[in-house]
Structure formats: structure tokens, C-alpha cells
């Protein structure tokens, strides 16, 4: 499962074009504040069969917030996404992958982390990112960020390499099809 955090951004539509051309699906963990100003991009993402997940309102470390602030970060983002798509997200990825018992309890959603981090947030090199992402193993969740031009530029090579291995690129819901995800549980791949 390819996942993209921190968007939508100015590069998201280009990424959606690439995914569409390659018949690939992904999950977008969006920030509420970005979704609010890029409603058309969120709607396109949703209508093209990608999954929309919650990545908080404005990328604060949820573990360092009060329970009321954690609730606001999650609920305001859920409501914004519901207002745009008509559907409340069913998965949460906390910023930085940072969580504690309060986050797990307040989220009332499965928490989706990752098994492969290509460090695209640190190394803005499309070839390097493509190489790292192409090393994905079966049933893993790959972290990426659609706010980086270099990541989006890497995607045609990544998709091609993974399809050559026989992989299907799917959403989180598709990856875990037939398995019930439990609210507050942490998932980084399908076991």
C-alpha cells in the first residue's frame, strides 16, 4: 500500500495523474487545514478511488498535546473531510508516527504507520527515493509525501518496479480486505 502524507499539495494532482495512468491506488493521509483549502483535490482523490485518511489538522505531535487538543486535531480533520467527500476517514496516521495511549483512545480509529520509509522528506532526490521505495516487500505499507516534487517525480519508476515484481498497488482498506482493523491498534503491514 502506497501512502502519502501531509497533503494535499500543489503536486497532488500530478501524482493523481500518474496513479491513474498506471491503474494504481493509494491512501492519502491529509492534513485538515490543507484539505479545507484544496477541496477539489481531495474530492478528485476520493472520486478516483483512493482512500483518504486523517493526518491531524496541522501536523502537531499529538503525543505532546492535551486530550482536548488531540480530540480537536482529529475531529476537526474528520469533519472537514466528511464535508468534502461525504465520508468520515476510518484510519489515522499521527504526524511523525507519534502516539501514546491518549491518542489511541481518542482516535477511535485504527492507527496506520508504515514498514518502509524511503526518507523522501529528507533526501529530495527522485532516483534515490525511487530506488528505496522499489525495495518494498509484499503486504507492506510504504510511507511517502505528496508535498515533495521529487517524490512525485519518483512515482512512475516506483510503480513500474513494483508492478514488475507482481505487486498490486492498493489502498489501506484493500490491503487489509477481509480483516477487521481494531480501533486504537497499530498497523504497519498486513501480517
Short mmCIF file of N, CA and C in Angstrom, two decimals:
data_model
loop_
_atom_site.label_atom_id
_atom_site.label_comp_id
_atom_site.label_asym_id
_atom_site.label_seq_id
_atom_site.Cartn_x
_atom_site.Cartn_y
_atom_site.Cartn_z
N UNK A 1 0.85 -1.18 0.00
CA UNK A 1 0.00 0.00 0.00
C UNK A 1 0.89 1.24 0.00
N UNK A 2 0.76 2.03 -1.05
CA UNK A 2 1.46 3.32 -1.09
C UNK A 2 0.63 4.31 -0.29
N UNK A 3 1.29 5.07 0.57
CA UNK A 3 0.59 6.09 1.35
C UNK A 3 1.34 7.41 1.22
N UNK A 4 0.56 8.49 1.18
CA UNK A 4 1.14 9.83 1.01
C UNK A 4 0.64 10.74 2.12
N UNK A 5 1.58 11.35 2.83
CA UNK A 5 1.26 12.20 3.97
C UNK A 5 1.43 13.69 3.65
N UNK A 6 0.75 14.49 4.45
CA UNK A 6 0.95 15.95 4.56
C UNK A 6 0.24 16.79 3.52
N UNK A 7 -0.41 16.17 2.54
CA UNK A 7 -1.09 16.94 1.51
C UNK A 7 -2.50 17.29 1.93
N UNK A 8 -3.32 17.66 0.94
CA UNK A 8 -2.94 17.81 -0.46
C UNK A 8 -2.01 19.00 -0.66
N UNK A 9 -1.23 18.93 -1.75
CA UNK A 9 -0.27 19.99 -2.07
C UNK A 9 -0.40 20.35 -3.54
N UNK A 10 0.46 21.25 -3.98
CA UNK A 10 0.46 21.66 -5.40
C UNK A 10 0.88 20.50 -6.31
N UNK A 11 1.47 19.45 -5.75
CA UNK A 11 1.93 18.31 -6.56
C UNK A 11 0.94 17.15 -6.57
N UNK A 12 -0.11 17.23 -5.76
CA UNK A 12 -1.02 16.09 -5.61
C UNK A 12 -1.74 15.75 -6.92
N UNK A 13 -2.18 16.75 -7.67
CA UNK A 13 -2.87 16.45 -8.93
C UNK A 13 -1.96 15.73 -9.92
N UNK A 14 -0.70 16.12 -9.96
CA UNK A 14 0.27 15.43 -10.82
C UNK A 14 0.41 13.97 -10.37
N UNK A 15 0.47 13.75 -9.07
CA UNK A 15 0.55 12.39 -8.54
C UNK A 15 -0.70 11.59 -8.90
N UNK A 16 -1.86 12.22 -8.79
CA UNK A 16 -3.10 11.54 -9.15
C UNK A 16 -3.10 11.15 -10.63
N UNK A 17 -2.55 12.01 -11.48
CA UNK A 17 -2.44 11.68 -12.91
C UNK A 17 -1.58 10.43 -13.10
N UNK A 18 -0.46 10.37 -12.40
CA UNK A 18 0.47 9.23 -12.50
C UNK A 18 -0.22 7.94 -12.02
N UNK A 19 -0.90 8.02 -10.89
CA UNK A 19 -1.60 6.84 -10.36
C UNK A 19 -2.68 6.38 -11.34
N UNK A 20 -3.41 7.32 -11.91
CA UNK A 20 -4.47 6.98 -12.87
C UNK A 20 -3.90 6.30 -14.12
N UNK A 21 -2.82 6.87 -14.66
CA UNK A 21 -2.18 6.30 -15.85
C UNK A 21 -1.70 4.87 -15.61
N UNK A 22 -1.36 4.57 -14.38
CA UNK A 22 -0.78 3.26 -14.04
C UNK A 22 -1.76 2.34 -13.32
N UNK A 23 -3.02 2.74 -13.27
CA UNK A 23 -4.05 1.94 -12.62
C UNK A 23 -3.61 1.50 -11.22
N UNK A 24 -3.15 2.47 -10.44
CA UNK A 24 -2.68 2.21 -9.08
C UNK A 24 -3.52 3.01 -8.09
N UNK A 25 -3.76 2.44 -6.94
CA UNK A 25 -4.50 3.12 -5.88
C UNK A 25 -3.56 3.39 -4.71
N UNK A 26 -3.91 4.41 -3.93
CA UNK A 26 -3.08 4.78 -2.78
C UNK A 26 -3.98 5.33 -1.68
N UNK A 27 -3.39 5.54 -0.52
CA UNK A 27 -4.08 6.18 0.59
C UNK A 27 -3.38 7.50 0.87
N UNK A 28 -4.18 8.54 0.99
CA UNK A 28 -3.67 9.89 1.25
C UNK A 28 -4.05 10.28 2.67
N UNK A 29 -3.04 10.43 3.52
CA UNK A 29 -3.27 10.91 4.89
C UNK A 29 -3.13 12.43 4.85
N UNK A 30 -4.29 13.09 4.84
CA UNK A 30 -4.31 14.53 4.61
C UNK A 30 -4.38 15.33 5.90
N UNK A 31 -3.87 16.54 5.82
CA UNK A 31 -3.99 17.50 6.91
C UNK A 31 -5.31 18.24 6.72
N UNK A 32 -6.06 18.40 7.79
CA UNK A 32 -7.35 19.08 7.71
C UNK A 32 -7.24 20.48 7.15
N UNK A 33 -6.22 21.24 7.60
CA UNK A 33 -6.10 22.63 7.14
C UNK A 33 -5.79 22.69 5.64
N UNK A 34 -5.07 21.72 5.12
CA UNK A 34 -4.76 21.69 3.68
C UNK A 34 -5.98 21.21 2.88
N UNK A 35 -6.68 20.23 3.42
CA UNK A 35 -7.89 19.73 2.75
C UNK A 35 -8.92 20.85 2.62
N UNK A 36 -9.02 21.67 3.65
CA UNK A 36 -10.01 22.75 3.67
C UNK A 36 -9.81 23.73 2.51
N UNK A 37 -8.55 23.99 2.15
CA UNK A 37 -8.26 24.96 1.08
C UNK A 37 -8.09 24.30 -0.28
N UNK A 38 -8.00 22.97 -0.30
CA UNK A 38 -7.85 22.26 -1.59
C UNK A 38 -8.95 21.21 -1.73
N UNK A 39 -10.17 21.66 -1.58
CA UNK A 39 -11.33 20.76 -1.62
C UNK A 39 -11.41 19.99 -2.93
N UNK A 40 -11.14 20.65 -4.04
CA UNK A 40 -11.25 19.98 -5.34
C UNK A 40 -10.27 18.82 -5.47
N UNK A 41 -9.06 19.01 -4.93
CA UNK A 41 -8.05 17.95 -4.99
C UNK A 41 -8.48 16.77 -4.12
N UNK A 42 -9.02 17.06 -2.94
CA UNK A 42 -9.49 15.99 -2.05
C UNK A 42 -10.64 15.25 -2.72
N UNK A 43 -11.55 15.98 -3.32
CA UNK A 43 -12.70 15.37 -3.99
C UNK A 43 -12.25 14.51 -5.17
N UNK A 44 -11.30 15.00 -5.95
CA UNK A 44 -10.78 14.20 -7.07
C UNK A 44 -10.14 12.91 -6.54
N UNK A 45 -9.33 13.04 -5.50
CA UNK A 45 -8.66 11.88 -4.89
C UNK A 45 -9.70 10.83 -4.50
N UNK A 46 -10.74 11.27 -3.84
CA UNK A 46 -11.81 10.39 -3.38
C UNK A 46 -12.55 9.76 -4.56
N UNK A 47 -12.93 10.58 -5.53
CA UNK A 47 -13.71 10.08 -6.68
C UNK A 47 -12.92 9.11 -7.55
N UNK A 48 -11.58 9.22 -7.52
CA UNK A 48 -10.76 8.31 -8.33
C UNK A 48 -10.43 7.01 -7.59
N UNK A 49 -11.07 6.81 -6.43
CA UNK A 49 -10.96 5.52 -5.75
C UNK A 49 -9.81 5.38 -4.77
N UNK A 50 -9.19 6.49 -4.43
CA UNK A 50 -8.14 6.45 -3.42
C UNK A 50 -8.77 6.63 -2.04
N UNK A 51 -8.07 6.18 -1.04
CA UNK A 51 -8.57 6.30 0.33
C UNK A 51 -8.04 7.59 0.96
N UNK A 52 -8.88 8.24 1.73
CA UNK A 52 -8.48 9.46 2.44
C UNK A 52 -8.41 9.12 3.93
N UNK A 53 -7.23 9.32 4.50
CA UNK A 53 -7.05 9.10 5.94
C UNK A 53 -6.78 10.41 6.65
N UNK A 54 -6.88 10.37 7.96
CA UNK A 54 -6.69 11.55 8.81
C UNK A 54 -5.22 11.63 9.24
N UNK A 55 -4.63 12.81 9.03
CA UNK A 55 -3.23 13.03 9.45
C UNK A 55 -3.13 14.22 10.41
N UNK A 56 -4.24 14.55 11.06
CA UNK A 56 -4.37 15.66 12.02
C UNK A 56 -4.70 16.96 11.28
N UNK A 57 -4.98 17.98 12.05
CA UNK A 57 -5.34 19.27 11.46
C UNK A 57 -4.12 19.98 10.88
N UNK A 58 -3.06 20.11 11.69
CA UNK A 58 -1.91 20.90 11.22
C UNK A 58 -0.55 20.33 11.63
N UNK A 59 -0.48 19.00 11.68
CA UNK A 59 0.80 18.28 11.84
C UNK A 59 1.51 18.54 13.16
N UNK A 60 0.76 18.68 14.23
CA UNK A 60 1.40 18.77 15.55
C UNK A 60 1.65 17.35 16.06
N UNK A 61 2.64 17.21 16.93
CA UNK A 61 2.92 15.93 17.57
C UNK A 61 1.81 15.67 18.58
N UNK A 62 0.89 14.79 18.25
CA UNK A 62 -0.30 14.55 19.08
C UNK A 62 0.07 14.09 20.49
N UNK A 63 1.17 13.37 20.59
CA UNK A 63 1.61 12.85 21.90
C UNK A 63 1.91 13.98 22.89
N UNK A 64 2.22 15.16 22.38
CA UNK A 64 2.59 16.29 23.24
C UNK A 64 1.42 17.23 23.54
N UNK A 65 0.21 16.85 23.09
CA UNK A 65 -0.95 17.71 23.27
C UNK A 65 -1.86 17.22 24.40
N UNK A 66 -2.71 18.12 24.87
CA UNK A 66 -3.73 17.74 25.86
C UNK A 66 -4.77 16.86 25.17
N UNK A 67 -5.56 16.16 25.98
CA UNK A 67 -6.60 15.31 25.40
C UNK A 67 -7.57 16.15 24.57
N UNK A 68 -7.92 17.32 25.04
CA UNK A 68 -8.84 18.20 24.30
C UNK A 68 -8.24 18.61 22.96
N UNK A 69 -6.95 18.90 22.95
CA UNK A 69 -6.29 19.31 21.70
C UNK A 69 -6.15 18.14 20.72
N UNK A 70 -5.89 16.95 21.24
CA UNK A 70 -5.82 15.75 20.38
C UNK A 70 -7.18 15.55 19.72
N UNK A 71 -8.22 15.65 20.54
CA UNK A 71 -9.59 15.49 20.03
C UNK A 71 -9.89 16.51 18.94
N UNK A 72 -9.51 17.75 19.16
CA UNK A 72 -9.75 18.82 18.18
C UNK A 72 -9.01 18.53 16.88
N UNK A 73 -7.74 18.11 16.97
CA UNK A 73 -6.92 17.81 15.79
C UNK A 73 -7.56 16.72 14.93
N UNK A 74 -8.07 15.69 15.59
CA UNK A 74 -8.65 14.55 14.87
C UNK A 74 -10.06 14.87 14.38
N UNK A 75 -10.90 15.38 15.28
CA UNK A 75 -12.31 15.59 14.94
C UNK A 75 -12.51 16.68 13.89
N UNK A 76 -11.75 17.77 13.99
CA UNK A 76 -11.89 18.84 13.01
C UNK A 76 -11.47 18.36 11.61
N UNK A 77 -10.44 17.54 11.56
CA UNK A 77 -10.00 16.97 10.28
C UNK A 77 -11.05 16.01 9.74
N UNK A 78 -11.57 15.13 10.60
CA UNK A 78 -12.62 14.21 10.16
C UNK A 78 -13.82 14.97 9.60
N UNK A 79 -14.22 16.02 10.29
CA UNK A 79 -15.40 16.79 9.85
C UNK A 79 -15.14 17.49 8.52
N UNK A 80 -13.94 18.04 8.36
CA UNK A 80 -13.59 18.72 7.11
C UNK A 80 -13.63 17.74 5.94
N UNK A 81 -13.05 16.56 6.13
CA UNK A 81 -13.04 15.55 5.07
C UNK A 81 -14.46 15.07 4.78
N UNK A 82 -15.25 14.88 5.83
CA UNK A 82 -16.65 14.46 5.63
C UNK A 82 -17.42 15.53 4.85
N UNK A 83 -17.18 16.80 5.17
CA UNK A 83 -17.86 17.89 4.47
C UNK A 83 -17.53 17.89 2.98
N UNK A 84 -16.33 17.45 2.62
CA UNK A 84 -15.89 17.44 1.22
C UNK A 84 -16.35 16.18 0.50
N UNK A 85 -16.14 15.02 1.12
CA UNK A 85 -16.36 13.74 0.43
C UNK A 85 -17.67 13.05 0.82
N UNK A 86 -18.23 13.46 1.94
CA UNK A 86 -19.42 12.78 2.45
C UNK A 86 -19.08 11.56 3.30
N UNK A 87 -17.79 11.30 3.46
CA UNK A 87 -17.36 10.11 4.19
C UNK A 87 -16.31 10.48 5.24
N UNK A 88 -16.50 9.97 6.46
CA UNK A 88 -15.53 10.21 7.54
C UNK A 88 -14.37 9.23 7.36
N UNK A 89 -13.13 9.71 7.48
CA UNK A 89 -11.99 8.78 7.39
C UNK A 89 -12.10 7.67 8.44
N UNK A 90 -11.61 6.49 8.07
CA UNK A 90 -11.67 5.36 9.01
C UNK A 90 -10.29 4.94 9.51
N UNK A 91 -9.25 5.70 9.13
CA UNK A 91 -7.89 5.41 9.60
C UNK A 91 -7.17 6.72 9.93
N UNK A 92 -6.26 6.62 10.89
CA UNK A 92 -5.46 7.77 11.34
C UNK A 92 -3.99 7.44 11.21
N UNK A 93 -3.22 8.40 10.71
CA UNK A 93 -1.76 8.32 10.82
C UNK A 93 -1.34 9.56 11.59
N UNK A 94 -0.90 9.38 12.83
CA UNK A 94 -0.46 10.54 13.60
C UNK A 94 0.82 11.12 13.01
N UNK A 95 0.95 12.45 12.99
CA UNK A 95 2.19 13.04 12.49
C UNK A 95 3.41 12.45 13.20
N UNK A 96 4.48 12.23 12.44
CA UNK A 96 5.74 11.65 12.92
C UNK A 96 5.58 10.20 13.39
N UNK A 97 4.41 9.62 13.19
CA UNK A 97 4.16 8.28 13.73
C UNK A 97 4.15 8.28 15.24
N UNK A 98 3.89 9.45 15.83
CA UNK A 98 3.99 9.64 17.27
C UNK A 98 2.62 9.49 17.94
N UNK A 99 2.53 8.59 18.89
CA UNK A 99 1.26 8.35 19.58
C UNK A 99 1.53 7.86 20.99
N UNK A 100 0.52 7.94 21.83
CA UNK A 100 0.55 7.37 23.17
C UNK A 100 -0.85 6.81 23.44
N UNK A 101 -1.11 6.38 24.66
CA UNK A 101 -2.41 5.79 24.97
C UNK A 101 -3.55 6.77 24.77
N UNK A 102 -3.33 8.05 25.08
CA UNK A 102 -4.38 9.05 24.87
C UNK A 102 -4.75 9.16 23.40
N UNK A 103 -3.75 9.19 22.53
CA UNK A 103 -4.01 9.27 21.09
C UNK A 103 -4.79 8.04 20.64
N UNK A 104 -4.36 6.86 21.06
CA UNK A 104 -5.02 5.61 20.66
C UNK A 104 -6.48 5.60 21.12
N UNK A 105 -6.71 6.08 22.33
CA UNK A 105 -8.06 6.07 22.92
C UNK A 105 -8.96 7.11 22.25
N UNK A 106 -8.45 8.31 22.04
CA UNK A 106 -9.25 9.40 21.49
C UNK A 106 -9.52 9.20 19.99
N UNK A 107 -8.57 8.60 19.29
CA UNK A 107 -8.70 8.44 17.83
C UNK A 107 -9.94 7.66 17.44
N UNK A 108 -10.24 6.61 18.19
CA UNK A 108 -11.37 5.73 17.84
C UNK A 108 -11.25 5.26 16.39
N UNK A 109 -10.01 5.06 15.94
CA UNK A 109 -9.72 4.56 14.60
C UNK A 109 -8.47 3.69 14.69
N UNK A 110 -8.29 2.77 13.74
CA UNK A 110 -7.01 2.07 13.64
C UNK A 110 -5.91 3.09 13.32
N UNK A 111 -4.72 2.87 13.85
CA UNK A 111 -3.59 3.76 13.60
C UNK A 111 -2.65 3.08 12.61
N UNK A 112 -2.47 3.74 11.48
CA UNK A 112 -1.70 3.17 10.38
C UNK A 112 -0.32 3.81 10.33
N UNK A 113 0.71 3.02 10.59
CA UNK A 113 2.08 3.51 10.47
C UNK A 113 2.64 2.99 9.14
N UNK A 114 3.88 2.56 9.10
CA UNK A 114 4.49 2.13 7.85
C UNK A 114 5.59 1.14 8.14
N UNK A 115 5.97 0.39 7.12
CA UNK A 115 7.06 -0.57 7.23
C UNK A 115 8.27 -0.08 6.44
N UNK A 116 8.03 0.75 5.42
CA UNK A 116 9.13 1.25 4.61
C UNK A 116 9.06 2.77 4.52
N UNK A 117 10.12 3.42 4.98
CA UNK A 117 10.24 4.88 4.89
C UNK A 117 11.41 5.17 3.96
N UNK A 118 11.14 5.70 2.76
CA UNK A 118 12.21 5.97 1.80
C UNK A 118 12.99 7.26 2.11
N UNK A 119 12.67 7.89 3.24
CA UNK A 119 13.32 9.14 3.66
C UNK A 119 13.18 10.24 2.60
N UNK A 120 12.04 10.23 1.90
CA UNK A 120 11.80 11.25 0.86
C UNK A 120 11.68 12.64 1.45
N UNK A 121 11.35 12.72 2.74
CA UNK A 121 11.23 14.00 3.42
C UNK A 121 12.63 14.61 3.69
N UNK A 122 13.64 13.74 3.72
CA UNK A 122 15.00 14.18 4.00
C UNK A 122 15.83 14.29 2.72
N UNK A 123 15.76 13.24 1.90
CA UNK A 123 16.55 13.20 0.65
C UNK A 123 15.63 13.54 -0.52
N UNK A 124 15.73 14.73 -1.03
CA UNK A 124 14.85 15.17 -2.13
C UNK A 124 15.47 14.81 -3.47
N UNK A 125 15.71 13.52 -3.65
CA UNK A 125 16.35 13.00 -4.85
C UNK A 125 15.45 11.91 -5.42
N UNK A 126 14.81 12.19 -6.56
CA UNK A 126 13.82 11.27 -7.13
C UNK A 126 14.40 9.87 -7.39
N UNK A 127 15.61 9.80 -7.90
CA UNK A 127 16.21 8.49 -8.23
C UNK A 127 16.45 7.67 -6.95
N UNK A 128 16.96 8.32 -5.93
CA UNK A 128 17.24 7.65 -4.66
C UNK A 128 15.93 7.20 -3.99
N UNK A 129 14.95 8.06 -3.99
CA UNK A 129 13.65 7.73 -3.40
C UNK A 129 13.01 6.57 -4.16
N UNK A 130 13.08 6.61 -5.50
CA UNK A 130 12.51 5.53 -6.32
C UNK A 130 13.19 4.20 -6.00
N UNK A 131 14.51 4.23 -5.86
CA UNK A 131 15.25 3.00 -5.55
C UNK A 131 14.81 2.44 -4.21
N UNK A 132 14.71 3.30 -3.20
CA UNK A 132 14.33 2.83 -1.86
C UNK A 132 12.90 2.29 -1.84
N UNK A 133 11.97 3.00 -2.48
CA UNK A 133 10.58 2.57 -2.48
C UNK A 133 10.40 1.27 -3.26
N UNK A 134 11.22 1.07 -4.27
CA UNK A 134 11.13 -0.13 -5.11
C UNK A 134 11.58 -1.38 -4.38
N UNK A 135 12.18 -1.22 -3.20
CA UNK A 135 12.61 -2.36 -2.40
C UNK A 135 11.50 -2.90 -1.50
N UNK A 136 10.30 -2.37 -1.65
CA UNK A 136 9.17 -2.79 -0.82
C UNK A 136 8.93 -4.30 -0.93
N UNK A 137 8.58 -4.89 0.17
CA UNK A 137 8.24 -6.31 0.24
C UNK A 137 6.72 -6.48 0.15
N UNK A 138 6.24 -7.70 -0.07
CA UNK A 138 4.79 -7.91 -0.15
C UNK A 138 4.09 -7.51 1.16
N UNK A 139 2.87 -6.99 1.01
CA UNK A 139 1.98 -6.66 2.14
C UNK A 139 2.46 -5.54 3.04
N UNK A 140 3.41 -4.73 2.59
CA UNK A 140 3.88 -3.64 3.45
C UNK A 140 3.17 -2.33 3.12
N UNK A 141 3.31 -1.42 4.06
CA UNK A 141 2.81 -0.06 3.90
C UNK A 141 4.03 0.83 3.68
N UNK A 142 3.99 1.57 2.57
CA UNK A 142 5.11 2.45 2.20
C UNK A 142 4.72 3.89 2.50
N UNK A 143 5.58 4.57 3.22
CA UNK A 143 5.39 5.98 3.57
C UNK A 143 5.99 6.85 2.47
N UNK A 144 5.28 7.90 2.08
CA UNK A 144 5.82 8.91 1.17
C UNK A 144 5.06 10.21 1.43
N UNK A 145 5.49 11.26 0.75
CA UNK A 145 4.90 12.59 0.99
C UNK A 145 4.61 13.27 -0.34
N UNK A 146 3.34 13.60 -0.57
CA UNK A 146 2.98 14.25 -1.83
C UNK A 146 3.22 15.76 -1.79
N UNK A 147 3.91 16.24 -0.78
CA UNK A 147 4.29 17.66 -0.71
C UNK A 147 5.67 17.89 -1.34
N UNK A 148 6.35 16.81 -1.73
CA UNK A 148 7.69 16.94 -2.31
C UNK A 148 7.66 16.60 -3.80
N UNK A 149 8.10 17.53 -4.61
CA UNK A 149 8.15 17.35 -6.06
C UNK A 149 8.96 16.11 -6.43
N UNK A 150 10.10 15.93 -5.75
CA UNK A 150 10.98 14.79 -6.06
C UNK A 150 10.29 13.45 -5.81
N UNK A 151 9.43 13.38 -4.80
CA UNK A 151 8.69 12.14 -4.53
C UNK A 151 7.73 11.84 -5.66
N UNK A 152 6.99 12.85 -6.09
CA UNK A 152 6.03 12.67 -7.18
C UNK A 152 6.78 12.27 -8.46
N UNK A 153 7.92 12.89 -8.70
CA UNK A 153 8.73 12.55 -9.88
C UNK A 153 9.24 11.11 -9.84
N UNK A 154 9.41 10.57 -8.64
CA UNK A 154 9.91 9.20 -8.47
C UNK A 154 8.83 8.14 -8.76
N UNK A 155 7.57 8.54 -8.67
CA UNK A 155 6.49 7.55 -8.69
C UNK A 155 6.37 6.70 -9.96
N UNK A 156 6.56 7.23 -11.17
CA UNK A 156 6.46 6.32 -12.33
C UNK A 156 7.45 5.15 -12.25
N UNK A 157 8.68 5.43 -11.81
CA UNK A 157 9.69 4.36 -11.67
C UNK A 157 9.30 3.39 -10.57
N UNK A 158 8.79 3.92 -9.45
CA UNK A 158 8.40 3.08 -8.32
C UNK A 158 7.28 2.13 -8.75
N UNK A 159 6.25 2.70 -9.36
CA UNK A 159 5.09 1.89 -9.77
C UNK A 159 5.53 0.81 -10.76
N UNK A 160 6.35 1.19 -11.71
CA UNK A 160 6.84 0.24 -12.71
C UNK A 160 7.63 -0.89 -12.04
N UNK A 161 8.54 -0.54 -11.14
CA UNK A 161 9.37 -1.54 -10.46
C UNK A 161 8.52 -2.49 -9.61
N UNK A 162 7.54 -1.94 -8.89
CA UNK A 162 6.71 -2.78 -8.02
C UNK A 162 5.78 -3.68 -8.85
N UNK A 163 5.28 -3.16 -9.96
CA UNK A 163 4.41 -3.98 -10.82
C UNK A 163 5.21 -5.11 -11.47
N UNK A 164 6.49 -4.85 -11.79
CA UNK A 164 7.35 -5.90 -12.36
C UNK A 164 7.53 -7.04 -11.36
N UNK A 165 7.47 -6.73 -10.06
CA UNK A 165 7.57 -7.76 -9.02
C UNK A 165 6.23 -8.49 -8.84
N UNK A 166 5.21 -8.04 -9.57
CA UNK A 166 3.91 -8.68 -9.47
C UNK A 166 3.00 -8.07 -8.41
N UNK A 167 3.36 -6.93 -7.87
CA UNK A 167 2.56 -6.30 -6.82
C UNK A 167 1.38 -5.55 -7.42
N UNK A 168 0.30 -5.50 -6.63
CA UNK A 168 -0.85 -4.65 -6.91
C UNK A 168 -0.74 -3.50 -5.92
N UNK A 169 -0.93 -2.28 -6.39
CA UNK A 169 -0.82 -1.11 -5.53
C UNK A 169 -2.22 -0.73 -5.08
N UNK A 170 -2.43 -0.81 -3.78
CA UNK A 170 -3.77 -0.75 -3.20
C UNK A 170 -3.86 0.26 -2.06
N UNK A 171 -5.11 0.54 -1.67
CA UNK A 171 -5.35 1.39 -0.51
C UNK A 171 -5.16 0.57 0.78
N UNK A 172 -5.16 1.26 1.90
CA UNK A 172 -5.09 0.56 3.20
C UNK A 172 -6.28 -0.39 3.35
N UNK A 173 -7.49 0.10 3.03
CA UNK A 173 -8.67 -0.77 3.13
C UNK A 173 -8.53 -2.02 2.26
N UNK A 174 -7.99 -1.85 1.06
CA UNK A 174 -7.80 -3.01 0.17
C UNK A 174 -6.72 -3.95 0.70
N UNK A 175 -5.65 -3.39 1.25
CA UNK A 175 -4.56 -4.21 1.79
C UNK A 175 -5.07 -5.13 2.91
N UNK A 176 -5.97 -4.57 3.72
CA UNK A 176 -6.49 -5.32 4.87
C UNK A 176 -7.87 -5.92 4.61
N UNK A 177 -8.26 -6.06 3.34
CA UNK A 177 -9.57 -6.62 2.99
C UNK A 177 -9.75 -7.98 3.67
N UNK A 178 -10.93 -8.19 4.23
CA UNK A 178 -11.22 -9.46 4.89
C UNK A 178 -10.70 -9.54 6.31
N UNK A 179 -10.07 -8.49 6.78
CA UNK A 179 -9.52 -8.47 8.13
C UNK A 179 -10.09 -7.24 8.83
N UNK A 180 -10.60 -7.41 10.02
CA UNK A 180 -11.15 -6.26 10.75
C UNK A 180 -10.03 -5.53 11.49
N UNK A 181 -9.87 -4.26 11.15
CA UNK A 181 -8.89 -3.44 11.87
C UNK A 181 -9.54 -2.93 13.15
N UNK A 182 -8.76 -2.91 14.22
CA UNK A 182 -9.29 -2.57 15.54
C UNK A 182 -8.89 -1.15 15.91
N UNK A 183 -9.88 -0.37 16.38
CA UNK A 183 -9.61 0.99 16.81
C UNK A 183 -8.53 1.02 17.88
N UNK A 184 -7.58 1.95 17.72
CA UNK A 184 -6.51 2.09 18.70
C UNK A 184 -5.34 1.13 18.50
N UNK A 185 -5.50 0.15 17.60
CA UNK A 185 -4.39 -0.76 17.30
C UNK A 185 -3.46 -0.13 16.27
N UNK A 186 -2.19 -0.55 16.30
CA UNK A 186 -1.17 -0.02 15.40
C UNK A 186 -0.91 -1.04 14.29
N UNK A 187 -0.88 -0.56 13.03
CA UNK A 187 -0.63 -1.43 11.89
C UNK A 187 0.48 -0.82 11.02
N UNK A 188 1.46 -1.65 10.64
CA UNK A 188 2.49 -1.16 9.72
C UNK A 188 2.65 -2.06 8.49
N UNK A 189 1.93 -3.19 8.47
CA UNK A 189 1.87 -4.07 7.30
C UNK A 189 0.80 -5.11 7.56
N UNK A 190 0.42 -5.81 6.50
CA UNK A 190 -0.53 -6.90 6.69
C UNK A 190 0.26 -8.15 7.02
N UNK A 191 -0.09 -8.78 8.14
CA UNK A 191 0.62 -9.99 8.56
C UNK A 191 -0.14 -11.21 8.15
#
